[in-house]
XYZ file of C-alpha atoms in Angstrom:
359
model
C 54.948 -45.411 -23.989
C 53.510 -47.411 -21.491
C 57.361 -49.027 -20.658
C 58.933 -45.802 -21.095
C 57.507 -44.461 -18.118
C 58.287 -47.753 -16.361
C 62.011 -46.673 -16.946
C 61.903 -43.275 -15.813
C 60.139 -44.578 -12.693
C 62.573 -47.277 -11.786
C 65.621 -44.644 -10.410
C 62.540 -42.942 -8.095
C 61.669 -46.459 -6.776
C 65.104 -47.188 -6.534
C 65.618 -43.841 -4.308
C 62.434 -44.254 -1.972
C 64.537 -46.649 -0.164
C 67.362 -44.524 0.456
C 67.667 -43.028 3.948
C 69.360 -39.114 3.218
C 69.810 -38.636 6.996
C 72.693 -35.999 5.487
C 70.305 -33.543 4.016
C 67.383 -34.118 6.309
C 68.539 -34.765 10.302
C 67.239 -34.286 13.331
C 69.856 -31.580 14.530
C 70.447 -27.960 13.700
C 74.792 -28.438 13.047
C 73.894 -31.953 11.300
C 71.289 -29.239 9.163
C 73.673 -26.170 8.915
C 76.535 -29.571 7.428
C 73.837 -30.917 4.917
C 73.547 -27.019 3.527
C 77.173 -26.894 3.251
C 77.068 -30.142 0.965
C 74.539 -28.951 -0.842
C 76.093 -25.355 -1.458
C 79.241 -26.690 -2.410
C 77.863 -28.892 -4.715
C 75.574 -26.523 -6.713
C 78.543 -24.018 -7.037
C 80.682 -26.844 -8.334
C 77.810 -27.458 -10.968
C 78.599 -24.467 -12.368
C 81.392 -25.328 -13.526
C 80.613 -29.110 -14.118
C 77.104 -28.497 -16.414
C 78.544 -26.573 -18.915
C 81.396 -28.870 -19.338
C 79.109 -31.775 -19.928
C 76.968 -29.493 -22.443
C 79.588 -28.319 -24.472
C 80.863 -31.712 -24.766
C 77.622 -33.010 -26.310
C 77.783 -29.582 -28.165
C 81.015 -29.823 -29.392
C 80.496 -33.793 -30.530
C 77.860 -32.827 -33.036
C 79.191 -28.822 -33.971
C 82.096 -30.613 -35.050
C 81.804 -33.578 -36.448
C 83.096 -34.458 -39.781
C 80.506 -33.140 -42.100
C 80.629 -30.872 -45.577
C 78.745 -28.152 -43.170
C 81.589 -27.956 -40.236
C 83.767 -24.889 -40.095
C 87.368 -25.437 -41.096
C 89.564 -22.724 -39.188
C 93.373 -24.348 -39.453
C 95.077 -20.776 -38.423
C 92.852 -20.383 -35.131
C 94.762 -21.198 -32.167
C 94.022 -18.310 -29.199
C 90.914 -16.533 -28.056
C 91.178 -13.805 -25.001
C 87.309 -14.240 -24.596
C 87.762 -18.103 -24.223
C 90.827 -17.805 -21.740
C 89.005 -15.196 -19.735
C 85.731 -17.545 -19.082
C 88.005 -20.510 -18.787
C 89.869 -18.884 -15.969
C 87.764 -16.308 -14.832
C 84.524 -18.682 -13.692
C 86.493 -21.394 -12.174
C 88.786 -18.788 -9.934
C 85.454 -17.349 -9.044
C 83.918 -20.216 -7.636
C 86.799 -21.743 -6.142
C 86.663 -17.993 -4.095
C 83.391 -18.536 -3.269
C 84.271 -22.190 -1.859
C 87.266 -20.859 -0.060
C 84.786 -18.037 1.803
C 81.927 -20.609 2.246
C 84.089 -23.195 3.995
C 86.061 -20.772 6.058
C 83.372 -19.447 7.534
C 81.078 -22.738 8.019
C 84.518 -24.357 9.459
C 84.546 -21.647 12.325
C 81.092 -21.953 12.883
C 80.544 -25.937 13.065
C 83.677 -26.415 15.072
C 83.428 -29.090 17.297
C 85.289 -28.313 20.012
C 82.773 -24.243 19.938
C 79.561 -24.026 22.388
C 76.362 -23.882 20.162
C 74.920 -20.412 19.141
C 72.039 -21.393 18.740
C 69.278 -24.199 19.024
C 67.770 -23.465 15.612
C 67.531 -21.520 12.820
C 64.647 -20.169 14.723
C 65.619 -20.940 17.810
C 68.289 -19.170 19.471
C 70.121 -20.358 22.981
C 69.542 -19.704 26.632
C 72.604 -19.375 28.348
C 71.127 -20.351 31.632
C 70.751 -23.663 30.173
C 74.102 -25.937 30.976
C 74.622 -28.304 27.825
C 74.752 -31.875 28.575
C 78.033 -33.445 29.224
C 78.142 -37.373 27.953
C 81.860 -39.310 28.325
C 82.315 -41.692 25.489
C 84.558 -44.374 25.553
C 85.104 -46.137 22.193
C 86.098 -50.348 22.695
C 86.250 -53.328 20.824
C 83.821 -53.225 19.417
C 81.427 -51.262 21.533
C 80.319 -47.799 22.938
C 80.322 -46.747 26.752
C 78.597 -43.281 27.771
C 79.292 -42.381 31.283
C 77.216 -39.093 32.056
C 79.140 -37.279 35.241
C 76.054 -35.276 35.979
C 73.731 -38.170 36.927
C 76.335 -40.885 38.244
C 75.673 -43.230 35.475
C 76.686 -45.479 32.316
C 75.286 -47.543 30.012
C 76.392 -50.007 27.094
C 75.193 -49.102 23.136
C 72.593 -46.567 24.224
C 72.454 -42.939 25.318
C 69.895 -40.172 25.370
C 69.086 -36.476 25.121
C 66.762 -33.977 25.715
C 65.449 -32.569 22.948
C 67.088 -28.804 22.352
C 69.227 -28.968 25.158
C 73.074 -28.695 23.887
C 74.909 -32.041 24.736
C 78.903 -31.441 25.070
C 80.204 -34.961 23.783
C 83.650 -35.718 25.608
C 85.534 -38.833 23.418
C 88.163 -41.279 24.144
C 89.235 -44.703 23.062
C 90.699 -47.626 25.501
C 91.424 -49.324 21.507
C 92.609 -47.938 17.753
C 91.341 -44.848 16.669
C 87.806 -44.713 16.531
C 85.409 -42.269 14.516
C 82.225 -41.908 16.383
C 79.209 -40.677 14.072
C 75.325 -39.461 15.128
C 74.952 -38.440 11.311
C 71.245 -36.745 12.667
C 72.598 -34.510 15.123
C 76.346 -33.278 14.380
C 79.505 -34.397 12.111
C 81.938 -37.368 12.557
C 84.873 -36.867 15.243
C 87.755 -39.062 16.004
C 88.096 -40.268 19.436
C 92.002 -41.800 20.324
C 93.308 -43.330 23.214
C 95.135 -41.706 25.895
C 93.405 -38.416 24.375
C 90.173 -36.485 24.721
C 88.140 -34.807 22.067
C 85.101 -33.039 22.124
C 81.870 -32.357 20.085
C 78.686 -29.830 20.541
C 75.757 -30.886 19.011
C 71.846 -30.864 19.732
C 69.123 -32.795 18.413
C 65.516 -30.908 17.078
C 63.360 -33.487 17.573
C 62.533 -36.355 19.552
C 62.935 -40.011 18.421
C 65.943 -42.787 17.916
C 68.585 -42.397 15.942
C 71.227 -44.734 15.090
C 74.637 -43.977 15.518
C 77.842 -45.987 14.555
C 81.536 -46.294 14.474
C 82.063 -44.650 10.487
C 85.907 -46.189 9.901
C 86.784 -49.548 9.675
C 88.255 -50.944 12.809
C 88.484 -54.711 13.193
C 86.710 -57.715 13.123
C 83.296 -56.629 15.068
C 82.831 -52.953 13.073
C 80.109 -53.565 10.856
C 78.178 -54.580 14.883
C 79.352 -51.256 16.651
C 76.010 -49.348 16.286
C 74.463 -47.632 19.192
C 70.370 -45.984 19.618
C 70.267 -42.066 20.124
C 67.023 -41.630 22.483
C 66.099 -38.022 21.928
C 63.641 -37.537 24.569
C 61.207 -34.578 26.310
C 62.374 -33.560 29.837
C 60.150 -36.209 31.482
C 60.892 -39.043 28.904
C 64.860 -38.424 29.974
C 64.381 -38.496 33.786
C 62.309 -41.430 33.365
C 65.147 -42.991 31.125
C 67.412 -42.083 33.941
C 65.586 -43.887 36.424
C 65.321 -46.422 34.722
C 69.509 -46.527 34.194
C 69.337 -46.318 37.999
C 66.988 -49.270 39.119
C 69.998 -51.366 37.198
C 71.898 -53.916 39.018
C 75.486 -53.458 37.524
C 77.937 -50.829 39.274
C 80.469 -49.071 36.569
C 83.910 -49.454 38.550
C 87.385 -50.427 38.100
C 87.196 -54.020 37.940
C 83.922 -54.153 36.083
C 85.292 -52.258 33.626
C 88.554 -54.026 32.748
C 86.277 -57.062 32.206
C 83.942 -54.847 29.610
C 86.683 -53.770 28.065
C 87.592 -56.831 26.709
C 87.049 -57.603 22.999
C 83.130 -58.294 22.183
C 80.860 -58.385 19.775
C 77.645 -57.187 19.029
C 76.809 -56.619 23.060
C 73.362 -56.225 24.310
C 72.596 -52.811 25.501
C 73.422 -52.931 29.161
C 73.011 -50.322 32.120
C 75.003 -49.455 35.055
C 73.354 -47.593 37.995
C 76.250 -45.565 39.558
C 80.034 -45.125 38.121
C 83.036 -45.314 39.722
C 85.091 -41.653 40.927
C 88.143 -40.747 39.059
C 86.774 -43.558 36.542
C 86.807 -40.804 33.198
C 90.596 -40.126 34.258
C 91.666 -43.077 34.817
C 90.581 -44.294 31.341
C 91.689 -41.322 29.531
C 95.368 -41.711 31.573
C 95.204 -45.709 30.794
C 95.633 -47.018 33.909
C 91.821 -48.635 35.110
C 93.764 -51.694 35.494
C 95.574 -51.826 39.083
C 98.685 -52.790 37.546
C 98.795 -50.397 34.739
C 101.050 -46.859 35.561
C 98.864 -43.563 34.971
C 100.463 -41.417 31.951
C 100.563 -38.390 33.807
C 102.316 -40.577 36.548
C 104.871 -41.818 34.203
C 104.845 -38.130 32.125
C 105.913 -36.903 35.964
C 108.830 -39.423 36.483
C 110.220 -39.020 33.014
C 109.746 -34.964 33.385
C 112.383 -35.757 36.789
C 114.447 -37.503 34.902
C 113.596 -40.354 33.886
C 114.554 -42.754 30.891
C 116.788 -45.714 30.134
C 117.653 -47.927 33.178
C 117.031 -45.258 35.555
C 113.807 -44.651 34.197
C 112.563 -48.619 34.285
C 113.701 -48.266 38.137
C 112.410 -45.381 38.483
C 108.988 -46.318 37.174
C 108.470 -49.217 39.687
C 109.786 -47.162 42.285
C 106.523 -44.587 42.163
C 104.134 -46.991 41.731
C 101.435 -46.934 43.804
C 103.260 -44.201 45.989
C 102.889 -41.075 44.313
C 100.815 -39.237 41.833
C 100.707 -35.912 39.814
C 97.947 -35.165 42.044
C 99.999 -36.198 45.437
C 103.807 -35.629 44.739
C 104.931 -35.436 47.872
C 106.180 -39.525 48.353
C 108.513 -38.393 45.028
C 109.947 -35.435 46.733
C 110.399 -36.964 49.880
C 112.734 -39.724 48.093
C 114.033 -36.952 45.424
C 114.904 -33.843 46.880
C 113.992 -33.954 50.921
C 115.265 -30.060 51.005
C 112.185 -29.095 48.872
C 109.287 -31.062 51.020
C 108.507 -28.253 53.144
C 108.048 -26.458 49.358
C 105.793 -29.145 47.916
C 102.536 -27.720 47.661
C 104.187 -24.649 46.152
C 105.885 -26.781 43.375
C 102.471 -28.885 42.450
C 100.008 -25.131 42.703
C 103.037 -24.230 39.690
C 102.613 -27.616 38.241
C 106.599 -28.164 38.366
C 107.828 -25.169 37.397
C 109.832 -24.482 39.895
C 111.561 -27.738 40.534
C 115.770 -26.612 40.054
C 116.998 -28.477 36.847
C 119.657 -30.312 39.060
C 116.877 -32.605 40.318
C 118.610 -35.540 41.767
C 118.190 -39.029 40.110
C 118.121 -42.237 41.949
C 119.886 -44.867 40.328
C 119.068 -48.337 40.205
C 121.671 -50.429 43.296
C 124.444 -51.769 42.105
C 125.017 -55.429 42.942
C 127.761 -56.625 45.207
């Protein structure tokens, strides 16, 4: 008896050391997520329990024995179809309904509704706005508000709405605070976003989910969910750094690493978030908007590899006016008309320059 009970304990002991972040976070959409798991799964029960029940049922009903039923001419029952078809349809409606509506709700890229179940929002407070920049094999959070970065750490204030804004400067990353909202992607040369908020102060571990090279199972970063004061003092403390975020600083921290300490940087560079999400940090890298501009003039094959070095360095989506001055001189005097319509209005005749002929 004694050993019995041994057994039955073991899977228990086995549990206690199991971490279910999933069904018990820090953060009301990583909550509202963990009762969408746990929804989905009991209504899929449903259907699963009685399967494994009638099996067991059927196994012994059944078997080969002078007390079975013999019924050779049976082959239909209307009752049976209708509870075969009827209670899967039924729950795969129910599914359909639950995730439509919980899809719309958690989305990502939506401003919270709420703080809690309890807890609902003040719109006079203005979420938090943290730039993430996935590397190998590393995280960078730049937060525009305060004028500063740091390396494998970032912090909140406890039920204040942070607005995560992604990228990549590497492969396709999928960033993951399991204790305050879902996993998104973040991708080079684009920008995603995620709302979340976190409940309750502490640290939380977050981590890149998807395998992407050599130094993934090392690309972990701390979640500091902090009270008001604890964040400004965490600030300050970002701020008494040595390091300055800029251009050349962060070509070198781009570079492949492993397993980097967690390191802070006390003001950031301007145009620095652009510049990364238009991959161009480095100064001999063209901006994509740059190069989106000379290709929407015109550009492509050998005109378009002149054309390229041509602009460099003289002319931007943001400052045009070098390009028209070379392109179409008649339509300087028109060039802050053409950029406030973003190009519109540019004549589809735009002349090309074309690469000089040798003699």
């Amino acid at each position: 008896m004694r050993l019995k009970r041994i057994w039955l304990g073991l899977p228990l002991l086995l549990l206690s050391g199991c971490n279910l972040v999933l069904f018990n976070p820090a953060g009301d959409i990583a909550k509202q997520q963990g009762d969408l798991i746990i929804y989905s799964s009991v209504l899929m029960l449903i259907v699963i329990l009685p399967v494994l029940a009638l099996t067991v049922f059927f196994a012994f009903a059944y078997r080969a024995s002078k007390q079975a039923r013999y019924e050779p001419d049976w082959n239909h029952s209307v009752s049976l179809e209708i509870v075969i078809w009827a209670v899967p349809l039924a729950i795969i409606i129910c599914l359909a309904g639950l995730t439509w509506v919980a899809t719309h709700r958690l989305d990502p890229y939506a401003d919270l509704s709420r703080i809690s179940k309890t807890k609902p929002i003040d719109p006079d407070v203005k979420p938090l706005t943290i730039q993430v920049v996935a590397m190998d094999w590393k995280w960078l959070f730049i937060y525009p508000e305060y004028g500063i970065a740091s390396v494998n750490e970032v912090a909140g204030i406890v039920d204040r709405p942070v607005e995560w804004k992604l990228t990549s400067t590497t492969v396709m990353n999928a960033f993951y605070l399991p204790d305050m909202a879902g996993m998104i992607y973040a991708m080079a040369g684009m920008e995603t976003e995620l709302n979340g908020v976190m409940n309750a102060t502490g640290d939380y571990r977050g981590f890149a989910s998807h395998y992407n090279g050599t130094g993934f199972s090392k690309m972990d970063f701390q979640f500091k969910s902090l009270d008001e004061a604890g964040f400004d003092d965490w600030v300050e403390t970002v701020r008494q750094a040595p390091a300055v975020l800029d251009r050349e600083t962060f070509v070198q921290l781009d570079e492949p690493s492993i397993n980097n300490d967690v390191t802070y940087y006390n003001s950031v560079a301007d145009g620095l978030w652009d510049r990364i999400l238009n991959m161009c940090v480095g100064d001999d890298e063209m901006c994509m908007h740059d190069m989106m501009m000379v290709d929407a003039l015109g550009g492509g094959g050998i005109e378009g590899l002149y054309n390229r070095e041509l602009y460099r360095g003289i002319c931007s989506t943001d400052d045009p006016r070098a390009m028209f001055a070379i392109l179409r001189p008649d339509l300087l005097d028109r060039a802050d008309e053409i950029q406030v319509a973003r190009m519109s209005l540019l004549p589809p005749e735009t002349t090309l320059i074309s690469a000089p002929k040798e003699n």
